[in-house]
PDB file of C-alpha atoms and ligand atoms in Angstrom:
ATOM      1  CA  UNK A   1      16.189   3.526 -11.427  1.00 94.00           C
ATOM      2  CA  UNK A   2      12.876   3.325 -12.087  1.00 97.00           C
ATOM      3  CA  UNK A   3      10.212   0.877 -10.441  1.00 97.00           C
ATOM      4  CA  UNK A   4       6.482   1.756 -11.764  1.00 98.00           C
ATOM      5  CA  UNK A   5       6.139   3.870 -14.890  1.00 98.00           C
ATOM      6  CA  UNK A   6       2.939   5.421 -15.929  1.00 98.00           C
ATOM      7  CA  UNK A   7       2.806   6.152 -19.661  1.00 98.00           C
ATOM      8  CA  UNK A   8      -0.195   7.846 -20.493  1.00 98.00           C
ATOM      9  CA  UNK A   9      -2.087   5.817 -17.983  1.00 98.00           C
ATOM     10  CA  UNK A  10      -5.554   6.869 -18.172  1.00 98.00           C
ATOM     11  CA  UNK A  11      -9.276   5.080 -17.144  1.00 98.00           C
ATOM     12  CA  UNK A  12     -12.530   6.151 -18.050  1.00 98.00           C
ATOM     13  CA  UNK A  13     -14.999   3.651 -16.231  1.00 97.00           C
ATOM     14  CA  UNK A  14     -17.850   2.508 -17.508  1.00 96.00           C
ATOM     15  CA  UNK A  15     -20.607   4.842 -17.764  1.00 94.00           C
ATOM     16  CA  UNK A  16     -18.465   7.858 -18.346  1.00 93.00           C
ATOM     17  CA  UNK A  17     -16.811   8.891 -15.282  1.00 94.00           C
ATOM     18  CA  UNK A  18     -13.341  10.104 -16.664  1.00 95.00           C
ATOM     19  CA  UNK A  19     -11.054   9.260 -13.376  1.00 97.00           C
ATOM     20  CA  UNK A  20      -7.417   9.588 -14.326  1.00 98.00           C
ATOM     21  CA  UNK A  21      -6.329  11.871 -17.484  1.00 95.00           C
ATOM     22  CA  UNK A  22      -3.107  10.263 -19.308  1.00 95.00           C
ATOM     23  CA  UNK A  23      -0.692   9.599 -16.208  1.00 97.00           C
ATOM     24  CA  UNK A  24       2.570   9.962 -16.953  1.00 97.00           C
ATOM     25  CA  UNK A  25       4.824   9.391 -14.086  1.00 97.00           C
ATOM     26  CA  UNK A  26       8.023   7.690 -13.021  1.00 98.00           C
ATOM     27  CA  UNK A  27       8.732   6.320  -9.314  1.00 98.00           C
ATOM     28  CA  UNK A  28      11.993   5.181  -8.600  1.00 97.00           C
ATOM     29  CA  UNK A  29      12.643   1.811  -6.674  1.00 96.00           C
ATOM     30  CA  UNK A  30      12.756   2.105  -2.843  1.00 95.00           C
ATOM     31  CA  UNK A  31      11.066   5.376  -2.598  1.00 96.00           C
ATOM     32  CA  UNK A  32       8.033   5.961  -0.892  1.00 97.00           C
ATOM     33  CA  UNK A  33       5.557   8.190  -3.382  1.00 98.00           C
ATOM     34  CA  UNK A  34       2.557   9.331  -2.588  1.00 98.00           C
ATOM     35  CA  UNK A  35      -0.082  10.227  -4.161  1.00 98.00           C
ATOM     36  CA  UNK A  36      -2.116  13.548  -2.718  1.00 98.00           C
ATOM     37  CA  UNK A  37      -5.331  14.943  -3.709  1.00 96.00           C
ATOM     38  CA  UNK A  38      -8.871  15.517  -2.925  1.00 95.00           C
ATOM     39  CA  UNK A  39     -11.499  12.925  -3.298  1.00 94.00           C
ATOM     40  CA  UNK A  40     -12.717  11.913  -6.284  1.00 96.00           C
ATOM     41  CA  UNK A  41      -9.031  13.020  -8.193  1.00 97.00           C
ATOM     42  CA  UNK A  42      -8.048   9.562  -9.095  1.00 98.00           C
ATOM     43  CA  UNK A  43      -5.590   8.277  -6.534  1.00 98.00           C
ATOM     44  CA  UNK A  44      -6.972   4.900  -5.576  1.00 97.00           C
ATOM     45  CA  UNK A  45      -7.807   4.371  -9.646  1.00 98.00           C
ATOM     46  CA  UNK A  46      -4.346   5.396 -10.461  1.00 98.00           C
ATOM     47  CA  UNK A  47      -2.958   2.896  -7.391  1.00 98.00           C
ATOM     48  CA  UNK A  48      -4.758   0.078  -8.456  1.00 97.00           C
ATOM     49  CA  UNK A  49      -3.986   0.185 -12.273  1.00 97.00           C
ATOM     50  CA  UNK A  50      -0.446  -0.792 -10.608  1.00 97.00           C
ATOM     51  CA  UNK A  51      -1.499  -4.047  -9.727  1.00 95.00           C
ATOM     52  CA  UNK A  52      -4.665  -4.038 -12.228  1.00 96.00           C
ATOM     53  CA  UNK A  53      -7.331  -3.987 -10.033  1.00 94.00           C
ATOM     54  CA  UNK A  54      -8.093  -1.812 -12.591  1.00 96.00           C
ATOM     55  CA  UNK A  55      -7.142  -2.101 -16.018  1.00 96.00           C
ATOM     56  CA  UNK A  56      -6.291   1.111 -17.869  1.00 98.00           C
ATOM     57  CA  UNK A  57      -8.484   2.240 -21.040  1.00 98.00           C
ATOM     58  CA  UNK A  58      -5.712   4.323 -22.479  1.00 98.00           C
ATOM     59  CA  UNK A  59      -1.889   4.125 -22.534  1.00 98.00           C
ATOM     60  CA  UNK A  60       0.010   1.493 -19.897  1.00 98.00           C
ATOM     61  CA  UNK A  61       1.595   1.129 -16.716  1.00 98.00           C
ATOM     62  CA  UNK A  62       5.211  -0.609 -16.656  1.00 98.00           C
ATOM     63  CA  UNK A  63       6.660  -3.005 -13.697  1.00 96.00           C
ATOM     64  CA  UNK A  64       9.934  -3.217 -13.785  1.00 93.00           C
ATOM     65  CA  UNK A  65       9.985  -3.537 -17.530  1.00 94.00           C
ATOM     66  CA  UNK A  66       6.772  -5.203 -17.574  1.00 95.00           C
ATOM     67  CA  UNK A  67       3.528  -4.170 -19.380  1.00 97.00           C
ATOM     68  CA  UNK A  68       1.486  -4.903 -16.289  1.00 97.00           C
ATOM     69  CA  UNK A  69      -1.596  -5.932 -18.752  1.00 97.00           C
ATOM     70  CA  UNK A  70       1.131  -8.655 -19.863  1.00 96.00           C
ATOM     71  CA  UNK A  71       1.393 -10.065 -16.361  1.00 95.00           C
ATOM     72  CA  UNK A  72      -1.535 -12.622 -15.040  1.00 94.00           C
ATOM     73  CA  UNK A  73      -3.067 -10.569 -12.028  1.00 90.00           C
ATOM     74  CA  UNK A  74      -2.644 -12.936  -9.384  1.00 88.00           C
ATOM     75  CA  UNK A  75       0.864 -13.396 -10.213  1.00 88.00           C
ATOM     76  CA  UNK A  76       1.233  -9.532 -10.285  1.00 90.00           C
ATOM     77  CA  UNK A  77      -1.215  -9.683  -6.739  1.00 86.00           C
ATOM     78  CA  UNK A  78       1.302 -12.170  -5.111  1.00 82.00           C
ATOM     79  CA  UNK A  79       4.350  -9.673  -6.266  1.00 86.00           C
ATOM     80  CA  UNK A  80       2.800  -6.038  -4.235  1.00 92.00           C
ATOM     81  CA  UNK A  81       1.327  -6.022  -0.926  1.00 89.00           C
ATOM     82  CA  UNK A  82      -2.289  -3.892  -0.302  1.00 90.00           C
ATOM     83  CA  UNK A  83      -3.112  -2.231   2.226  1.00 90.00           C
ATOM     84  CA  UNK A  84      -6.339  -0.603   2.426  1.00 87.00           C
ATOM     85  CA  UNK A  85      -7.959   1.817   4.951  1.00 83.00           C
ATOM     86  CA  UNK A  86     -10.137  -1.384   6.601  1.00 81.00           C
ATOM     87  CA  UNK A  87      -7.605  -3.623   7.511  1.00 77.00           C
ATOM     88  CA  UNK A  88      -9.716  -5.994   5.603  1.00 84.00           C
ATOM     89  CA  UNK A  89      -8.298  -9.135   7.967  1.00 92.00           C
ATOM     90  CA  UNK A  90     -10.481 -12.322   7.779  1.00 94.00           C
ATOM     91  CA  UNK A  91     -12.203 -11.838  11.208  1.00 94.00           C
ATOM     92  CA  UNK A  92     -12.326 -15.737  12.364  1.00 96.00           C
ATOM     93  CA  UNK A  93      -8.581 -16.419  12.230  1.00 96.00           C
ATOM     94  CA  UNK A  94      -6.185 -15.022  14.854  1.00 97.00           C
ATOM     95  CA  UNK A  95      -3.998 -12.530  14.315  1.00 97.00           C
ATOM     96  CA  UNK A  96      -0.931 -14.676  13.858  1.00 97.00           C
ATOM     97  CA  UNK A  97      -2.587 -16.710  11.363  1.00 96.00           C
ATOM     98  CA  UNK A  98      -4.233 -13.654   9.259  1.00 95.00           C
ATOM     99  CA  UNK A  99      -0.581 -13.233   8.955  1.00 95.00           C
ATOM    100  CA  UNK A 100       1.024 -16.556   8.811  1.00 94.00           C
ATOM    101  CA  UNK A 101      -1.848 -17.393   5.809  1.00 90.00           C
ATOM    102  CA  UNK A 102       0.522 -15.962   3.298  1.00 83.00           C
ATOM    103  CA  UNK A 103       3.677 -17.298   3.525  1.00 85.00           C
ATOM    104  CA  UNK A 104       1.270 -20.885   3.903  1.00 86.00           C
ATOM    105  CA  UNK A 105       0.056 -20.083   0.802  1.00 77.00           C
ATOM    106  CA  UNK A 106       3.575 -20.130  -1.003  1.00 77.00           C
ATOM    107  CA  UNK A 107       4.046 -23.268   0.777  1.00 84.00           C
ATOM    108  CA  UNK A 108       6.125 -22.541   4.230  1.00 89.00           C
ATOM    109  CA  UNK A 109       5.437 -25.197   6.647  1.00 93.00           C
ATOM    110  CA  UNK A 110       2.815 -24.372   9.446  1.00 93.00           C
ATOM    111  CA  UNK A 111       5.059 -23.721  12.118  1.00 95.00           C
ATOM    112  CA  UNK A 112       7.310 -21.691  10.174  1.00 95.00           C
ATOM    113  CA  UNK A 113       4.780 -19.556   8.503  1.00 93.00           C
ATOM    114  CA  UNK A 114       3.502 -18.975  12.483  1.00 95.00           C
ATOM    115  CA  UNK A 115       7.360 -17.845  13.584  1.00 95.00           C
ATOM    116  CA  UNK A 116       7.668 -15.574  10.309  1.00 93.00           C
ATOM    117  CA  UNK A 117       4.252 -14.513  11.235  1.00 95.00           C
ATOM    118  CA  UNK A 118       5.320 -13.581  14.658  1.00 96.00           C
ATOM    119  CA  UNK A 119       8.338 -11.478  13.525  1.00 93.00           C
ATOM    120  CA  UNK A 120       6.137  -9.826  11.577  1.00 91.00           C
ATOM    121  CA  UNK A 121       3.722  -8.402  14.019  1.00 94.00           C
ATOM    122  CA  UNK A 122       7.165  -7.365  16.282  1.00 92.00           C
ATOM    123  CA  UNK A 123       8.400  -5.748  13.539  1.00 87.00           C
ATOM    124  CA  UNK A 124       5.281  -3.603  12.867  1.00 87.00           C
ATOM    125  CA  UNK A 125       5.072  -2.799  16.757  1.00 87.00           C
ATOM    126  CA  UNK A 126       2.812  -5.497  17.787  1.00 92.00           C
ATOM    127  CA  UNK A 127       2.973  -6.514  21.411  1.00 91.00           C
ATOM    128  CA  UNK A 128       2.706 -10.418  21.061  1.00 89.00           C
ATOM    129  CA  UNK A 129       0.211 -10.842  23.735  1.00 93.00           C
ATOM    130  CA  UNK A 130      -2.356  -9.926  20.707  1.00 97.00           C
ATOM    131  CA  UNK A 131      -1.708 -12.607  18.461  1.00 97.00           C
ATOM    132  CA  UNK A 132      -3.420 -14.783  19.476  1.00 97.00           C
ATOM    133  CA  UNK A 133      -6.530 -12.817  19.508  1.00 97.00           C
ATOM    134  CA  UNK A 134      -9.092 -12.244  16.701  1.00 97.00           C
ATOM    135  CA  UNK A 135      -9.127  -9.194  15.143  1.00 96.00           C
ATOM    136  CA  UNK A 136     -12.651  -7.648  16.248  1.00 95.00           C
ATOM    137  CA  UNK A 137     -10.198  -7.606  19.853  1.00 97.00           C
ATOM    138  CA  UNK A 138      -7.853  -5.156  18.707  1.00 95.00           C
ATOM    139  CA  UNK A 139      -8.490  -1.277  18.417  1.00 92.00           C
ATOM    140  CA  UNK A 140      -8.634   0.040  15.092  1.00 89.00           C
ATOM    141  CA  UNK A 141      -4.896   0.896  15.188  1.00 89.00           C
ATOM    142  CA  UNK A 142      -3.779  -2.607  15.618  1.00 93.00           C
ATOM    143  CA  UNK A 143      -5.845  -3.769  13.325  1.00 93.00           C
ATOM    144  CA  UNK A 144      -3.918  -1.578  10.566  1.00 91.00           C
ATOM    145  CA  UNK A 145      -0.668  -3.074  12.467  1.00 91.00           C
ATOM    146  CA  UNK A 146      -1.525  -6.467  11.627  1.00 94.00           C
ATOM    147  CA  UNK A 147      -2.439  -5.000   7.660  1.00 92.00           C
ATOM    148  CA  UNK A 148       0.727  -4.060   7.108  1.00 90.00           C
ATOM    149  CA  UNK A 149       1.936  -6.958   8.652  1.00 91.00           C
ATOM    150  CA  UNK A 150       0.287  -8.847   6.493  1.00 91.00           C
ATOM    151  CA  UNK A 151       0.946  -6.594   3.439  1.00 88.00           C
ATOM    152  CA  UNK A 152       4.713  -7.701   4.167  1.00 86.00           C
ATOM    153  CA  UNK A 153       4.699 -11.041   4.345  1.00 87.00           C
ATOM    154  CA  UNK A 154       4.876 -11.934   0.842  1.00 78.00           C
ATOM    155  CA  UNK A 155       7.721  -9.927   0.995  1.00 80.00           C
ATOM    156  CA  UNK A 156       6.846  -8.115  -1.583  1.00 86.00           C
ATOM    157  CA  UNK A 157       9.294  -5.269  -3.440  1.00 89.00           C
ATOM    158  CA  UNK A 158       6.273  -3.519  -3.723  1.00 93.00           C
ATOM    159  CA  UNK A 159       3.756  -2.337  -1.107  1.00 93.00           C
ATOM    160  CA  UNK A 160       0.490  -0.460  -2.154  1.00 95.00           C
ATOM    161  CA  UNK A 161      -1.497   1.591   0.424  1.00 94.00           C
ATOM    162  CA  UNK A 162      -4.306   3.045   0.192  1.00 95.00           C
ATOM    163  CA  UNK A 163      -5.438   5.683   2.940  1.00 93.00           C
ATOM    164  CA  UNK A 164      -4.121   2.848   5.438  1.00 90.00           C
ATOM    165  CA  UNK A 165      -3.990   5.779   8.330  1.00 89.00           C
ATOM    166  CA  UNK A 166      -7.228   7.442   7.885  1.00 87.00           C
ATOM    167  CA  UNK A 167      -9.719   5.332  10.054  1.00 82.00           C
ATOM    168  CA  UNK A 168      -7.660   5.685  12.914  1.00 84.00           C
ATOM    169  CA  UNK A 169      -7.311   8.474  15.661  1.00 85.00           C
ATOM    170  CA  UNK A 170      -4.670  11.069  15.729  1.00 88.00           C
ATOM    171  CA  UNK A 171      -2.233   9.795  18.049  1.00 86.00           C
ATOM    172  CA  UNK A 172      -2.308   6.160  16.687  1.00 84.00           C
ATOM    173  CA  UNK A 173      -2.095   7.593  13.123  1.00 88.00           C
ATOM    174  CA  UNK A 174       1.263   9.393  14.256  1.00 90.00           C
ATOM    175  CA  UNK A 175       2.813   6.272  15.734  1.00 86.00           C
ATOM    176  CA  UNK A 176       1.743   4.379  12.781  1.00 86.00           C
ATOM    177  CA  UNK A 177       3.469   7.096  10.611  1.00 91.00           C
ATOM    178  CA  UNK A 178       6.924   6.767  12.310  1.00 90.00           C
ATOM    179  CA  UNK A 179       6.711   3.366  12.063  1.00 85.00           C
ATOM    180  CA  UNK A 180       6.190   3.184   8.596  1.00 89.00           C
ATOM    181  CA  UNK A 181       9.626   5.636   8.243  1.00 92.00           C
ATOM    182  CA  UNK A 182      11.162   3.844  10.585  1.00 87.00           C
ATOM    183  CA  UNK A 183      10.629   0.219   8.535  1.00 85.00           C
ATOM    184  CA  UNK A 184      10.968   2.084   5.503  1.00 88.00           C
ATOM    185  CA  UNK A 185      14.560   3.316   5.839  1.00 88.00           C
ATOM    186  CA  UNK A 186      15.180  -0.562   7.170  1.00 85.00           C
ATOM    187  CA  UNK A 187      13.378  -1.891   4.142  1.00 83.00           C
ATOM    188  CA  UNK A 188      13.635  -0.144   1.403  1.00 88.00           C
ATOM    189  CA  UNK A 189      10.615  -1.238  -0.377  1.00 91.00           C
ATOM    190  CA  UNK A 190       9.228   1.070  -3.242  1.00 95.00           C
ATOM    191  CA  UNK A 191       5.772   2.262  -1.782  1.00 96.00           C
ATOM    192  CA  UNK A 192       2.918   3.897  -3.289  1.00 97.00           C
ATOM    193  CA  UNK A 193       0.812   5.526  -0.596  1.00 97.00           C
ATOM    194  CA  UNK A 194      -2.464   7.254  -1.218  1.00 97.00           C
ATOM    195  CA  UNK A 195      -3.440  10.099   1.120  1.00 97.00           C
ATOM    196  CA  UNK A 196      -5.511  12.946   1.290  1.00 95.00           C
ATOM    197  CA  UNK A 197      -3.955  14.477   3.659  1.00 95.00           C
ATOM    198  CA  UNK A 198      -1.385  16.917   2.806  1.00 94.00           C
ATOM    199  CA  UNK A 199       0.650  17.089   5.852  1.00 95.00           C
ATOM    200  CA  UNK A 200       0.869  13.236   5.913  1.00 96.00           C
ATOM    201  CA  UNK A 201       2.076  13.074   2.368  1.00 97.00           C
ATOM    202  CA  UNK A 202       5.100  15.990   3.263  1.00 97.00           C
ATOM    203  CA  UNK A 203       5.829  13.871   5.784  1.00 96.00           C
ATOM    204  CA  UNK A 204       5.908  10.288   4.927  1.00 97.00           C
ATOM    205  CA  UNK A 205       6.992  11.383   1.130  1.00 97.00           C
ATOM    206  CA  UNK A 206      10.394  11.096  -1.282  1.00 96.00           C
ATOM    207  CA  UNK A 207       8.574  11.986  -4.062  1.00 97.00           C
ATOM    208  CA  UNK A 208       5.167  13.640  -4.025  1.00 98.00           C
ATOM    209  CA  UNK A 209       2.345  13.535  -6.965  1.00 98.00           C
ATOM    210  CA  UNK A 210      -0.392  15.659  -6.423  1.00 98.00           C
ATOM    211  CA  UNK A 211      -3.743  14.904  -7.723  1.00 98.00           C
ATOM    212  CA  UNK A 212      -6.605  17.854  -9.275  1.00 96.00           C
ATOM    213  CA  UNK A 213      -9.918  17.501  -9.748  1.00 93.00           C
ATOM    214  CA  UNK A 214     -10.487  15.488 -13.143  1.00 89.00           C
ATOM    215  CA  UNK A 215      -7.944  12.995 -12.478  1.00 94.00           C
ATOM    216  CA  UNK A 216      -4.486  15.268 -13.940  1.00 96.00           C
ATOM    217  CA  UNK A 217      -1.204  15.315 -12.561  1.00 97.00           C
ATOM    218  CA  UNK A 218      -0.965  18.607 -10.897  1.00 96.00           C
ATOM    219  CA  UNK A 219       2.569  18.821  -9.711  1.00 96.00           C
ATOM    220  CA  UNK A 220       5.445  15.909  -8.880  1.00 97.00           C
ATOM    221  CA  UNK A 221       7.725  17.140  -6.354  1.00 97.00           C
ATOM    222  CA  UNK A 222       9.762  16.339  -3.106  1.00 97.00           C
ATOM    223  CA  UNK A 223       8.301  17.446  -0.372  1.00 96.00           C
ATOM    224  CA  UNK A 224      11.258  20.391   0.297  1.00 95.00           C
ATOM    225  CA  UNK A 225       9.922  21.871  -3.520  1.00 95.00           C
ATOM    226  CA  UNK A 226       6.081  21.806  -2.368  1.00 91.00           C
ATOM    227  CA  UNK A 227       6.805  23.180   0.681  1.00 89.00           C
ATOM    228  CA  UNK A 228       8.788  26.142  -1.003  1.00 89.00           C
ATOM    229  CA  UNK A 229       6.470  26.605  -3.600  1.00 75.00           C
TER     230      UNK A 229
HETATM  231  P1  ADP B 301      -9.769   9.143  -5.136  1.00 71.80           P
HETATM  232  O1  ADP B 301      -9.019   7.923  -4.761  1.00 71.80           O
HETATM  233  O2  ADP B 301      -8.870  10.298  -5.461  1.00 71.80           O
HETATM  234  O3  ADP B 301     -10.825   9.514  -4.162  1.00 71.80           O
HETATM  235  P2  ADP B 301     -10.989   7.453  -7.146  1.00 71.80           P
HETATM  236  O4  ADP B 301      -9.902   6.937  -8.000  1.00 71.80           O
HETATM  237  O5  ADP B 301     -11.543   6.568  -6.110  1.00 71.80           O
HETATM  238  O6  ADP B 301     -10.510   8.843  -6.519  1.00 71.80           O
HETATM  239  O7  ADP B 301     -12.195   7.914  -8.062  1.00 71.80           O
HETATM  240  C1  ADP B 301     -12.016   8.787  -9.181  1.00 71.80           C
HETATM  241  C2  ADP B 301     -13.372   8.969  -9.881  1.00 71.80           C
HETATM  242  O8  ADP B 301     -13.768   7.740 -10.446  1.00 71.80           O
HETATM  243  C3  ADP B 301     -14.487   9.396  -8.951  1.00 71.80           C
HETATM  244  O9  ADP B 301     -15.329  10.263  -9.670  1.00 71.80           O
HETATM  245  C4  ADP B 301     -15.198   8.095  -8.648  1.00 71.80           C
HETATM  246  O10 ADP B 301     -16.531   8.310  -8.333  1.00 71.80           O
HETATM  247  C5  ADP B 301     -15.027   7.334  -9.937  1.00 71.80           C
HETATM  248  N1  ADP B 301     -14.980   5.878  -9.721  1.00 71.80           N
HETATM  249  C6  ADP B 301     -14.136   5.190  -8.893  1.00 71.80           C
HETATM  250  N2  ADP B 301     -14.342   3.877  -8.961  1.00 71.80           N
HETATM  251  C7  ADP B 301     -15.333   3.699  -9.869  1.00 71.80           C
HETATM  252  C8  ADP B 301     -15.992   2.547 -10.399  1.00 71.80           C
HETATM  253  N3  ADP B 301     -15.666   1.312 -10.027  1.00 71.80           N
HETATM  254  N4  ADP B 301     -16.961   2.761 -11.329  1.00 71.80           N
HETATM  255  C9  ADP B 301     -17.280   4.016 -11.721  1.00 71.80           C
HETATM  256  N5  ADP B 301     -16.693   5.130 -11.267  1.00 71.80           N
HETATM  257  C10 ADP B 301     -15.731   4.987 -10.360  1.00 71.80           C
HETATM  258  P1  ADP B 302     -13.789  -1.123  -2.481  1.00 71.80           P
HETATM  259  O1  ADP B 302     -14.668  -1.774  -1.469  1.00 71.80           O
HETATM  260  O2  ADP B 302     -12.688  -0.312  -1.867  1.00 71.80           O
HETATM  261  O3  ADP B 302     -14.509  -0.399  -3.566  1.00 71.80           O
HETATM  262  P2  ADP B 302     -13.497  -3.167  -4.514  1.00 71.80           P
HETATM  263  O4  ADP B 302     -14.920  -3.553  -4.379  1.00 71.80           O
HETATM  264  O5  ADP B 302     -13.031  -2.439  -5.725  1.00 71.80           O
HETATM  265  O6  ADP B 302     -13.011  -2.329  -3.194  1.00 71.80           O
HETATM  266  O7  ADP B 302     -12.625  -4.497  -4.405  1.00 71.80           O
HETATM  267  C1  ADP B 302     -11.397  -4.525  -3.795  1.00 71.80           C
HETATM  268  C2  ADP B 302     -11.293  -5.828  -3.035  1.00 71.80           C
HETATM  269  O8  ADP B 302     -10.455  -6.759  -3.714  1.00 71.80           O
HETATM  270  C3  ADP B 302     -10.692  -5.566  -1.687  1.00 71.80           C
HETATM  271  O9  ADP B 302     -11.638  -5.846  -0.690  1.00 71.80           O
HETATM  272  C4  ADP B 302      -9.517  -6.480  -1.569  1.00 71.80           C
HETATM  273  O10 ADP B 302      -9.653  -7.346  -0.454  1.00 71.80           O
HETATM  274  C5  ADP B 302      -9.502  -7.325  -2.820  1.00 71.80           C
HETATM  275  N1  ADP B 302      -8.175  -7.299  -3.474  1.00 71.80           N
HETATM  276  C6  ADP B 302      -7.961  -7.108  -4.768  1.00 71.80           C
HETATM  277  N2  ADP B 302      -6.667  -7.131  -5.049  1.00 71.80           N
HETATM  278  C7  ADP B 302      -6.038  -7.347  -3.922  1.00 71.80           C
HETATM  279  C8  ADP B 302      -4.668  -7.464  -3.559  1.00 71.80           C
HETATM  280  N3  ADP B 302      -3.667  -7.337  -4.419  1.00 71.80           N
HETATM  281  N4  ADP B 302      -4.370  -7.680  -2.287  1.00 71.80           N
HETATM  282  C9  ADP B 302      -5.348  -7.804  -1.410  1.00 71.80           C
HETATM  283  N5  ADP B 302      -6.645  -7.691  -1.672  1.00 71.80           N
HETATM  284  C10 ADP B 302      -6.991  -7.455  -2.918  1.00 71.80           C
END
């Protein structure tokens, strides 16, 4: 069953700059897809027409039978977690409530929002000494912790990342990588994940679109075909 459709998706920004050719590409619900490529193909344009952070100039992009362009973006905001490569966490408010903010914003109770909060940040691998800290205190790792944390506690069907693993060193970046398979296979959101990073996308990948220069769809493939071909 199918989740996001692309159908003929394309953006030109203003001034010219032709990012993403027609996009025409199915991702079924619960997979994780990413999107590969170098920089400059079109990923992040082609990610955020998904939630219309950027609004297509050509063709559409369907959510669960939606026209997204039909959908008022803060409703369709509220619906998809983002995650972006700065964990972009509002730096004078503890980590609990960076994360507890959501849920307060659909209208939990304080203290409730704080508990969900807290289950949050264990479930992303978050020792709880840290949440009461601000985030400047926690290592760049962490910090991406507490952004997915975050991401999930709309919990949204759909979660959006954008190069959330790139700022961080190698050996965090691996952790953070299990972790996300690990939740994944107990959560079985649909994710769209941006990389540019081949490896990671064969790794963390059901599906695999990769990106060429000029914003086309190169190939769309598990990662078992890519790695044959
Ligand atoms: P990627 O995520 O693969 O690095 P992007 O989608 O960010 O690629 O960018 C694709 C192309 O669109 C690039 O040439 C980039 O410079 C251009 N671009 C991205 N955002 C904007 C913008 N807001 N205005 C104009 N050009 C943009
Ligand atoms: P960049 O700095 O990567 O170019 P932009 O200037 O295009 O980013 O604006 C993106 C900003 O909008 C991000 O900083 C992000 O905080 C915010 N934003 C937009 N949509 C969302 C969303 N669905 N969830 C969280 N933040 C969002």
């Amino acid at each position: 069953e199918t989740a996001i459709r692309f159908e003929g998706a394309g953006k030109t920004y203003p001034g010219g700059t032709a990012a993403v050719e027609a996009l025409d590409l199915e991702i079924p619900r619960g997979s994780l897809t990413v999107f590969v490529g170098p920089s400059g193909c079109g990923k992040t344009t082609s990610l955020r027409m998904i939630n219309r952070m950027v609004e297509p100039t050509s063709g559409r992009v369907v959510v669960d039978g939606r026209d997204v362009s039909s959908v008022p973006a803060h409703e369709l905001r509220r619906s998809m977690g983002y995650v972006m490569q700065q964990s972009g966490l509002m730096p004078h408010r503890t980590v609990v409530d960076n994360v507890a903010t959501v849920p307060r914003l659909t209208g939990v109770p304080k203290r409730r929002a704080r508990e969900r909060a807290r289950e949050l940040l264990a479930t992303v691998g978050l020792d709880v000494q840290l949440a009461e800290r601000y985030p400047a205190q926690l290592s760049g790792g962490q910090q991406q912790r507490v952004g997915v944390a975050r991401a999930l506690a709309a919990d949204p069907p759909v979660l959006l990342m954008d190069e959330p693993f790139s700022a961080v060193d190698p050996v965090v970046r691996q952790d953070l990588q299990r972790e996300l398979l690990d939740l994944q296979q107990r959560l079985h959101r649909t994710i769209v994940f941006v990389t540019h990073d081949i490896d990671e996308a064969v790794l963390l990948g059901n599906r695999v679109a990769v990106f060429a220069t000029g914003g086309r769809l190169a190939q769309y493939a598990s990662p078992e075909e890519l790695l044959r071909a």
